[in-house]
Amino acid sequence: MTETRTTCPYCGVGCGVIITREDDAVSLRGDPEHPANLGRLCSKGSALAETLSLDDRLLHPELHGERIGWDAALDHAAARFADVIAEHGPEAVAFYVSGQLLTEDYYVANKLMKGYIGAANIDTNSRLCMASAVVGHKRAFGSDTVPVNYEDMELADLVVLVGSNLAWCHPVLFQRLAAAKAQRPQMQVVVIDPRRTMTAQFADLHLALEPGSDVALFNGLLAYLEANRRGDAAFLRDHTSGAEAVLQVARDAGIDAAVSATGLPRATLLSFYALFAGTEKVVTGFSQGVNQSSHGVDKVNAILNCHLYTGRIGRPGQGPFSITGQPNAMGGREVGGLANQLAAHMDIDNPAHRSIVQGFWGSPAIAAKQGLKAVDLFQAIQAGRIKAVWIAGTNPVDSMPDADDVRAALQACDFVVVSDVTRHTDTAALAHLLLPAAAWGEKDGTVTNSERRVSRQRGFLPLPGEAKPDWWIFTEVARRMGWAEAFAYENPASIFAEHAALSGCENGGSRDFDLSHLSRITPQAYDALAPLQWGPARFFGDGRFYTPDGRARLLPTPYIPPASQPDERYPLILNTGRVRDQWHTMTRTAKTARLMSHIAEPFVEIHPDDATARGIAPVSLIRLQSERGTIIARALITPEQRPGSVFVPLHWTDQLASQGRVDALIAPHRDALSGQPELKYTIVEARPYQAAWYGFAVLAERPAMLNAEYWALAPAKAGWRVELADAALPQDWDAYARRLFNVGDDTEMLAYRDAAGGRHRFAAFKDGRLLGALFVAPEPVAVSRAWAAERLEEAAPDAAARLRLLAGRAGADRPERGAIVCACFEIGVNQIVAAIGQGCGDVEAVGAALKAGTNCGSCRGEIRRLIDGTRIQKAG
């Protein structure tokens, strides 16, 4: 038995994980010694051991779909890039990389592009995550510095969460906050979000503002702070500049403008303003609801203005906090992985910084101007200006706005390289050259979390097939392009040491990022490296900033409404984001049935009034349309959604749903300074999908094809589950079922047919074991999904069990779990409701009875909602 300490590959919290490997069995637990999580894990992290299978892995290099060797693949990549550069110049090639890469991978790719190819056309999916925070920080502080740490959220007397569903998107950090509030109930939590999310349900105050109106809200707060003399006069005088211009903008707008723009009652706004003004220890955490906006930088600076005006920064329990989305978005920023950065937090527009980096690298060139940011990069591919692109560890065909145009751009590109761990993604399908990369559990390096803490990811599995680490792949291509001496790395430790050395080069305290004390780290010391936070625990406590004059800058942020306003054609506002148990485009999380059991298909969250006005029935299907595209998804009708708005998760791709790629609806609007796309505000219309029939099926094997306009596929423990619907009826239901089950006429089939009522049920068996079951109805099928999927696990169901299967229910004497609420312990809604009925009156009591909500805690809000619903029913 061996134990390995590593770091979770999901969100920016950066949780420590202890892996136990005994023979071929892998188990895991949270690392109690890691400062980020102190032993906690979320549902995704807890299920990591279930995602290690090789069934979907890219294991060998492929050129035009044919397997080739590594030498041939690397020679081909180097030659094609070199040819394009020779003919069209360095600006004609690009890299698009990922916050999933390790810092060492990122460093090599950035060095190759900016120092040796000599252009800055390397950008990253972190552009979609935190680019606005980067620019906001640099404008105000002179550096991309996160001034706080996780402990500050626990020490604060007021935590304001803006555009952050912390409970679902950063669950372990949320649990730290919840535990702190339980110990100090007087701590106040305010959530500013158009949706009533699980985080909002936890809050003492929820401000459900109009989408896109954050700047107006914080300008109003600044006006209130000035009117009530809450500014820190000494801090403003000695350590800031620009306050008067900022205050004039806030005065001119006043609180009336905030009330008008946000749509919030004046009394509610004033209540929040008074709470902020009267509380010294305030942390304002913000995430994608702020960053993913065409005015994201102004939103960030409007928040920073309020902290700088009050001097609430750099001390325990005080400060603005950009909560990063990805596991190594921070590491990518450290190495200059964005198109507008140089390595080690240096500026590409600064000639002195360019000289430092080029001199350190000894490179033949250095990028002299900013490269193309993500949206511009793919538009340049479509226009033919970029002839060759290398995509590493990300899936832009699904994650970029204007996703159908991104697909078309890659289809038209002369040369597309994709290095990834997964063979079948919507982006990999467009690659000329596929390169198999090492996955989490196999690769070795570092990541940096949201509080600037560098942690090690360590391999505990052998490299499968011919998979290689990303740093090795970039290094080998660089060597073949003629730069072997500069890319003579033999291991990630040598890359990390060079990265650390560059961070201290001509620094002397003039830059925030400095790991130069590790520049001579040995492979042995690197292997043993414990989590460490760069910089002090809190920045700016001394009032010294990284601007030329050492002062923080307050910046005017006049409120500008979103450019696209709802109209008669598109009267609803679309918001996109994550759900609790999924990550990005689900190439990892969808490998485990446990994580897919909570939400198994794309959905549109819509308010009851908006649904009624459009004739949309509960759990029916919605056709959601913008001027750029259409998706079909399940209707989730809930009063928790703001009227006039809808929410759709970002995760679904063509691999798991027929029409669920929500980013195909989103226009490529972006912030003028950060280039970050507007993913939270798209005008759309919702209409009922006119289905002639609905279906649900469980299958022992993944179907080769699904003959329905709408389908959504999800793994079950012993097979697959699939939702189906179409506007046209099949000619022969028996033949349809056999094609779905992939069986012939000689396979045993049990059937119920009601042609007049449009209801049909089929079950196919081989050697007594269930191969597949299909349930069809003219309305959404009323079958227990979890129960039906569990029938695939039965070895040989008897006659009674077969009849129950055809009926689609277990029977009155056999309780069903129902839809899964707690993924950690696989506890269903029926079990929780039963426990409530037996006297479990709070979340803790339900946890004691069922364990639900006692691990990661992500489901506690849903349990609380069930308890409240039961109380309302009893009161009624």
Coordinates of C-alpha atoms in Angstrom, one line a residue, residues 63-479:
L63 CA -2.7 12.0 -37.7
H64 CA -5.9 12.3 -39.7
G65 CA -7.4 9.6 -37.5
E66 CA -4.5 7.1 -38.1
R67 CA -2.2 6.0 -35.3
I68 CA 1.4 7.1 -35.7
G69 CA 4.5 7.1 -33.5
W70 CA 5.6 10.0 -31.3
D71 CA 8.6 10.8 -33.4
A72 CA 6.5 11.1 -36.5
A73 CA 3.9 13.2 -34.7
L74 CA 6.4 15.6 -33.2
D75 CA 8.3 16.0 -36.4
H76 CA 5.1 16.7 -38.2
A77 CA 4.0 19.3 -35.7
A78 CA 7.3 21.1 -35.7
A79 CA 7.6 21.1 -39.5
R80 CA 4.0 22.4 -40.0
F81 CA 4.5 25.2 -37.5
A82 CA 7.9 26.1 -38.9
D83 CA 6.5 26.2 -42.4
V84 CA 3.7 28.5 -41.5
I85 CA 6.1 30.8 -39.6
A86 CA 8.5 30.9 -42.6
E87 CA 5.8 31.7 -45.1
H88 CA 3.4 33.9 -43.1
G89 CA 5.3 35.1 -40.0
P90 CA 5.0 34.3 -36.3
E91 CA 1.7 36.0 -36.0
A92 CA 0.1 33.3 -38.1
V93 CA 0.4 30.6 -35.4
A94 CA -1.3 30.4 -32.0
F95 CA -1.6 28.3 -28.9
Y96 CA -4.8 28.0 -26.9
V97 CA -4.1 26.4 -23.5
S98 CA -5.9 25.8 -20.3
G99 CA -6.1 26.5 -16.5
Q100 CA -6.1 22.7 -16.2
L101 CA -2.4 22.6 -17.2
L102 CA 0.2 22.5 -14.5
T103 CA 2.5 25.6 -14.0
E104 CA 5.4 23.8 -15.6
D105 CA 3.4 22.9 -18.7
Y106 CA 2.2 26.5 -18.9
Y107 CA 5.7 27.9 -18.5
V108 CA 7.2 25.9 -21.4
A109 CA 4.3 26.7 -23.8
N110 CA 4.6 30.4 -22.9
K111 CA 8.3 30.5 -23.3
L112 CA 8.1 28.7 -26.7
M113 CA 5.5 31.1 -28.1
K114 CA 6.7 34.5 -26.7
G115 CA 10.4 34.0 -26.6
Y116 CA 11.2 31.7 -29.5
I117 CA 8.4 31.8 -32.0
G118 CA 8.4 35.5 -31.1
A119 CA 4.6 36.3 -30.9
A120 CA 2.1 36.6 -28.1
N121 CA -0.6 34.6 -29.7
I122 CA -0.9 32.3 -26.7
D123 CA -4.2 32.6 -24.7
T124 CA -6.0 30.3 -22.3
N125 CA -9.5 29.3 -21.3
S126 CA -8.7 31.3 -18.1
R127 CA -9.6 34.3 -20.4
L128 CA -13.2 33.1 -19.8
C129 CA -12.6 32.8 -16.0
M130 CA -10.7 35.7 -14.4
A131 CA -9.3 38.0 -17.0
S132 CA -11.4 40.9 -15.8
A133 CA -10.1 40.4 -12.3
V134 CA -6.5 40.5 -13.6
V135 CA -7.1 43.9 -15.3
G136 CA -9.0 45.3 -12.4
H137 CA -6.3 44.4 -10.0
K138 CA -3.6 45.8 -12.2
R139 CA -5.5 49.1 -12.7
A140 CA -6.0 49.6 -9.0
F141 CA -2.9 47.9 -7.4
G142 CA -0.4 48.1 -10.2
S143 CA -0.2 44.3 -10.1
D144 CA -2.4 41.2 -10.4
T145 CA -2.4 40.6 -6.7
V146 CA -5.1 38.8 -4.7
P147 CA -4.6 40.6 -1.3
V148 CA -6.5 38.2 1.0
N149 CA -6.5 34.6 1.9
Y150 CA -9.2 32.0 2.9
E151 CA -8.8 32.7 6.6
D152 CA -10.0 36.3 6.0
M153 CA -13.4 35.0 5.0
E154 CA -13.6 33.2 8.4
L155 CA -12.4 36.3 10.3
A156 CA -14.7 38.8 8.6
D157 CA -17.8 40.1 10.3
L158 CA -19.4 40.7 6.9
V159 CA -18.9 38.5 3.8
V160 CA -20.3 39.9 0.6
L161 CA -20.5 37.4 -2.3
V162 CA -21.0 39.0 -5.7
G163 CA -21.8 36.8 -8.7
S164 CA -20.6 33.7 -6.8
N165 CA -22.6 30.6 -6.1
L166 CA -19.9 29.5 -3.7
A167 CA -22.0 26.6 -2.3
W168 CA -21.9 24.8 -5.7
C169 CA -18.9 26.2 -7.5
H170 CA -16.4 26.3 -4.5
P171 CA -18.0 24.0 -2.0
V172 CA -15.1 23.5 0.4
L173 CA -14.5 27.2 0.7
F174 CA -18.3 27.6 1.3
Q175 CA -18.1 25.0 4.0
R176 CA -15.3 26.9 5.7
L177 CA -17.5 30.0 5.6
A178 CA -20.5 28.1 6.9
A179 CA -18.5 26.6 9.8
A180 CA -17.2 30.1 10.7
K181 CA -20.7 31.5 10.7
A182 CA -21.9 28.6 12.9
Q183 CA -19.3 29.5 15.4
R184 CA -20.1 33.2 15.2
P185 CA -23.8 33.5 14.3
Q186 CA -23.4 37.3 14.4
M187 CA -21.3 37.1 11.2
Q188 CA -23.4 38.4 8.3
V189 CA -23.4 37.0 4.8
V190 CA -24.8 39.0 1.8
V191 CA -25.2 37.4 -1.6
I192 CA -25.6 39.7 -4.7
D193 CA -26.9 37.6 -7.5
P194 CA -29.9 37.7 -9.8
R195 CA -30.7 34.0 -9.0
R196 CA -31.7 32.7 -5.6
T197 CA -28.9 30.1 -5.6
M198 CA -28.1 27.6 -2.9
T199 CA -25.6 30.2 -1.7
A200 CA -28.3 32.9 -1.6
Q201 CA -30.5 30.6 0.5
F202 CA -27.7 30.5 3.1
A203 CA -27.3 34.2 3.2
D204 CA -28.7 36.7 5.7
L205 CA -29.5 39.0 2.9
H206 CA -30.0 38.3 -0.8
L207 CA -29.9 41.1 -3.3
A208 CA -31.5 39.8 -6.5
L209 CA -30.4 42.7 -8.7
E210 CA -31.1 43.2 -12.4
P211 CA -28.6 41.3 -14.5
G212 CA -25.6 43.4 -15.3
S213 CA -26.3 46.2 -12.8
D214 CA -23.4 45.5 -10.4
V215 CA -21.5 48.7 -11.2
A216 CA -24.6 50.8 -10.3
L217 CA -25.0 49.0 -7.0
F218 CA -21.4 49.6 -5.9
N219 CA -21.4 53.2 -7.2
G220 CA -24.4 53.7 -5.0
L221 CA -22.6 52.1 -2.1
L222 CA -19.7 54.5 -2.6
A223 CA -22.0 57.5 -2.6
Y224 CA -23.6 56.2 0.6
L225 CA -20.2 55.7 2.2
E226 CA -19.2 59.3 1.4
A227 CA -22.5 60.8 2.5
N228 CA -22.1 59.0 5.9
R229 CA -18.4 59.9 6.3
R230 CA -17.2 56.3 6.2
G231 CA -14.0 57.0 4.2
D232 CA -10.6 56.4 5.7
A233 CA -9.2 59.9 5.3
A234 CA -5.7 59.1 6.3
F235 CA -5.5 56.0 4.1
L236 CA -6.9 58.0 1.2
R237 CA -4.4 60.8 1.7
D238 CA -1.3 58.7 2.2
H239 CA -1.9 55.6 0.0
T240 CA -4.3 56.3 -2.8
S241 CA -5.0 58.6 -5.8
G242 CA -8.1 59.3 -7.9
A243 CA -10.6 59.4 -5.1
E244 CA -12.2 62.7 -6.0
A245 CA -12.9 61.7 -9.6
V246 CA -14.5 58.5 -8.5
L247 CA -16.6 60.1 -5.9
Q248 CA -17.9 62.6 -8.4
V249 CA -19.2 59.8 -10.6
A250 CA -20.8 58.2 -7.6
R251 CA -22.3 61.6 -6.5
D252 CA -23.7 62.3 -9.9
A253 CA -25.4 59.0 -10.1
G254 CA -26.5 58.8 -6.4
I255 CA -28.5 56.1 -4.7
D256 CA -31.5 56.8 -7.0
A257 CA -29.5 55.5 -10.0
A258 CA -28.6 52.4 -8.1
V259 CA -32.3 51.8 -7.2
S260 CA -33.3 52.3 -10.8
A261 CA -30.6 50.1 -12.4
T262 CA -30.7 47.2 -9.9
G263 CA -34.5 47.0 -9.6
L264 CA -34.1 46.6 -5.8
P265 CA -36.3 48.3 -3.3
R266 CA -34.6 51.4 -1.8
A267 CA -35.0 50.0 1.7
T268 CA -33.2 46.8 0.8
L269 CA -30.3 48.6 -0.8
L270 CA -30.0 51.0 2.1
S271 CA -30.0 48.1 4.5
F272 CA -27.0 46.6 2.7
Y273 CA -25.3 49.9 2.4
A274 CA -25.7 50.6 6.2
L275 CA -24.4 47.1 7.0
F276 CA -21.3 47.6 4.8
A277 CA -20.7 51.1 6.2
G278 CA -21.0 50.0 9.8
T279 CA -18.8 46.9 9.6
E280 CA -15.1 47.3 9.7
K281 CA -14.1 43.7 8.9
V282 CA -15.6 43.1 5.4
V283 CA -14.5 40.6 2.7
T284 CA -16.1 41.0 -0.7
G285 CA -15.7 37.8 -2.7
F286 CA -16.5 37.9 -6.4
S287 CA -16.4 35.4 -9.2
Q288 CA -17.8 34.7 -12.7
G289 CA -21.0 36.8 -12.2
V290 CA -18.6 39.8 -12.1
N291 CA -15.9 38.7 -14.4
Q292 CA -17.9 37.2 -17.3
S293 CA -19.2 40.5 -18.5
S294 CA -18.7 43.0 -21.2
H295 CA -18.1 45.5 -18.4
G296 CA -16.4 43.1 -16.1
V297 CA -13.3 45.2 -15.4
D298 CA -15.5 48.1 -14.3
K299 CA -17.4 45.8 -12.0
V300 CA -14.2 44.7 -10.4
N301 CA -12.9 48.2 -9.9
A302 CA -16.3 49.4 -8.5
I303 CA -15.8 46.7 -5.8
L304 CA -12.1 47.6 -5.2
N305 CA -13.1 51.3 -5.0
C306 CA -15.3 50.7 -2.0
H307 CA -12.5 48.8 -0.2
L308 CA -9.9 51.4 -1.0
Y309 CA -12.2 54.3 0.0
T310 CA -12.7 52.7 3.5
G311 CA -9.1 51.4 3.8
R312 CA -10.4 47.9 4.3
I313 CA -7.6 46.0 2.8
G314 CA -4.5 44.3 4.0
R315 CA -5.7 43.5 7.5
P316 CA -7.2 40.3 8.9
G317 CA -10.8 39.8 7.8
Q318 CA -10.7 42.7 5.3
G319 CA -10.3 43.0 1.5
P320 CA -11.6 42.2 -1.9
F321 CA -11.3 38.6 -3.0
S322 CA -11.3 37.3 -6.6
I323 CA -12.4 33.7 -6.2
T324 CA -10.7 31.8 -9.1
G325 CA -12.6 29.2 -11.1
Q326 CA -9.9 26.8 -12.3
P327 CA -7.3 24.7 -10.5
N328 CA -4.3 26.6 -12.0
A329 CA -5.6 29.8 -13.5
M330 CA -3.4 31.6 -10.9
G331 CA -0.4 29.5 -12.0
G332 CA -1.1 30.5 -15.6
R333 CA -1.1 34.1 -14.6
E334 CA 2.2 33.7 -12.8
V335 CA 3.9 32.3 -16.0
G336 CA 2.3 34.8 -18.3
G337 CA -0.1 32.4 -20.0
L338 CA -2.5 35.1 -21.1
A339 CA -1.8 36.9 -24.5
N340 CA -1.4 40.3 -22.7
Q341 CA 1.2 39.1 -20.1
L342 CA 4.8 38.2 -19.8
A343 CA 6.1 35.7 -17.4
A344 CA 6.5 36.3 -13.6
H345 CA 3.8 39.0 -13.5
M346 CA 5.7 41.2 -15.9
D347 CA 4.1 43.4 -18.6
I348 CA 4.4 42.8 -22.3
D349 CA 3.9 46.5 -22.9
N350 CA 6.8 47.4 -20.7
P351 CA 10.1 47.5 -22.7
A352 CA 12.2 47.0 -19.5
H353 CA 10.2 43.9 -18.6
R354 CA 10.6 42.5 -22.2
S355 CA 14.3 43.0 -21.9
I356 CA 14.4 41.2 -18.5
V357 CA 12.6 38.2 -19.8
Q358 CA 14.4 38.0 -23.1
G359 CA 17.8 38.3 -21.4
F360 CA 16.9 35.6 -18.8
W361 CA 15.7 33.2 -21.5
G362 CA 18.5 34.1 -24.0
S363 CA 15.8 33.9 -26.6
P364 CA 16.2 35.1 -30.2
A365 CA 13.1 37.2 -29.9
I366 CA 10.5 38.5 -27.5
A367 CA 6.9 39.3 -28.2
A368 CA 6.8 43.1 -28.6
K369 CA 3.0 43.5 -28.4
Q370 CA 0.0 41.9 -26.9
G371 CA -1.3 38.8 -28.7
L372 CA -4.8 37.9 -29.7
K373 CA -7.2 37.2 -26.8
A374 CA -9.4 34.2 -27.0
V375 CA -12.4 35.6 -28.9
D376 CA -10.1 37.5 -31.3
L377 CA -7.9 34.5 -31.7
F378 CA -10.7 32.2 -33.0
Q379 CA -12.0 35.0 -35.2
A380 CA -8.5 35.3 -36.7
I381 CA -8.5 31.6 -37.3
Q382 CA -11.9 31.9 -39.1
A383 CA -10.6 34.8 -41.1
G384 CA -7.6 32.8 -42.2
R385 CA -5.0 35.1 -40.5
I386 CA -4.0 32.3 -38.2
K387 CA -3.0 29.2 -40.2
A388 CA -2.0 26.8 -37.4
V389 CA -3.3 26.4 -33.8
W390 CA -2.3 24.1 -30.9
I391 CA -5.1 23.5 -28.4
A392 CA -4.0 21.9 -25.1
G393 CA -6.3 20.7 -22.4
T394 CA -9.5 22.6 -23.3
N395 CA -12.6 22.3 -25.4
P396 CA -13.3 25.6 -27.1
V397 CA -15.9 24.2 -29.5
D398 CA -18.2 24.0 -26.4
S399 CA -16.8 26.6 -24.0
M400 CA -16.3 29.7 -26.2
P401 CA -19.1 32.1 -27.0
D402 CA -20.3 31.9 -30.6
A403 CA -19.4 28.3 -30.3
D404 CA -20.7 27.3 -33.8
D405 CA -18.4 29.9 -35.4
V406 CA -15.5 28.5 -33.3
R407 CA -16.3 25.0 -34.7
A408 CA -16.4 26.5 -38.2
A409 CA -13.1 28.3 -37.7
L410 CA -11.3 25.1 -36.7
Q411 CA -12.9 23.2 -39.6
A412 CA -11.4 25.7 -42.0
C413 CA -8.0 26.0 -40.3
D414 CA -5.0 24.6 -42.2
F415 CA -3.5 22.8 -39.2
V416 CA -5.1 22.0 -35.9
V417 CA -3.2 20.2 -33.1
V418 CA -5.1 19.0 -30.0
S419 CA -3.2 17.6 -27.0
D420 CA -5.7 16.2 -24.5
V421 CA -6.4 13.2 -22.3
T422 CA -9.8 12.4 -23.9
R423 CA -10.2 10.9 -27.3
H424 CA -13.7 12.0 -28.1
T425 CA -14.5 15.7 -27.5
D426 CA -16.2 18.1 -29.9
T427 CA -12.8 19.9 -30.3
A428 CA -10.7 16.7 -30.8
A429 CA -13.1 15.7 -33.6
L430 CA -11.7 18.7 -35.6
A431 CA -7.9 18.0 -35.0
H432 CA -5.5 17.0 -37.8
L433 CA -3.0 15.9 -35.2
L434 CA -4.0 14.4 -31.8
L435 CA -1.4 14.1 -29.1
P436 CA -2.1 12.0 -26.0
A437 CA -1.5 13.9 -22.8
A438 CA -1.0 12.7 -19.2
A439 CA -4.0 13.1 -17.0
W440 CA -4.4 13.9 -13.3
G441 CA -3.0 11.1 -11.3
E442 CA -0.3 10.5 -13.9
K443 CA 1.3 13.9 -14.3
D444 CA 3.7 15.8 -11.9
G445 CA 3.9 19.5 -11.2
T446 CA 2.5 22.4 -9.3
V447 CA -0.7 24.5 -9.3
T448 CA -1.6 27.7 -7.5
N449 CA -5.0 28.2 -5.9
S450 CA -7.1 31.3 -5.2
E451 CA -5.1 32.4 -2.1
R452 CA -1.8 32.3 -3.9
R453 CA -0.9 28.9 -2.4
V454 CA 1.4 26.7 -4.6
S455 CA 0.7 22.9 -4.2
R456 CA 2.1 19.8 -5.8
Q457 CA 0.2 17.6 -8.1
R458 CA 1.9 14.2 -7.9
G459 CA 1.5 11.2 -10.1
F460 CA 0.4 7.9 -8.5
L461 CA -0.4 6.0 -11.7
P462 CA 1.8 4.9 -14.5
L463 CA 1.5 6.7 -17.9
P464 CA -1.0 4.7 -19.9
G465 CA -0.4 3.8 -23.5
E466 CA 1.9 6.4 -25.0
A467 CA 0.5 9.4 -23.0
K468 CA 3.1 12.1 -22.2
P469 CA 3.1 15.1 -19.9
D470 CA 2.2 18.4 -21.6
W471 CA 5.6 20.0 -20.7
W472 CA 7.4 17.1 -22.5
I473 CA 5.3 17.5 -25.6
F474 CA 5.9 21.3 -25.9
T475 CA 9.6 20.7 -25.1
E476 CA 10.0 18.1 -27.8
V477 CA 8.4 20.3 -30.4
A478 CA 10.6 23.2 -29.4
R479 CA 13.7 21.0 -29.8

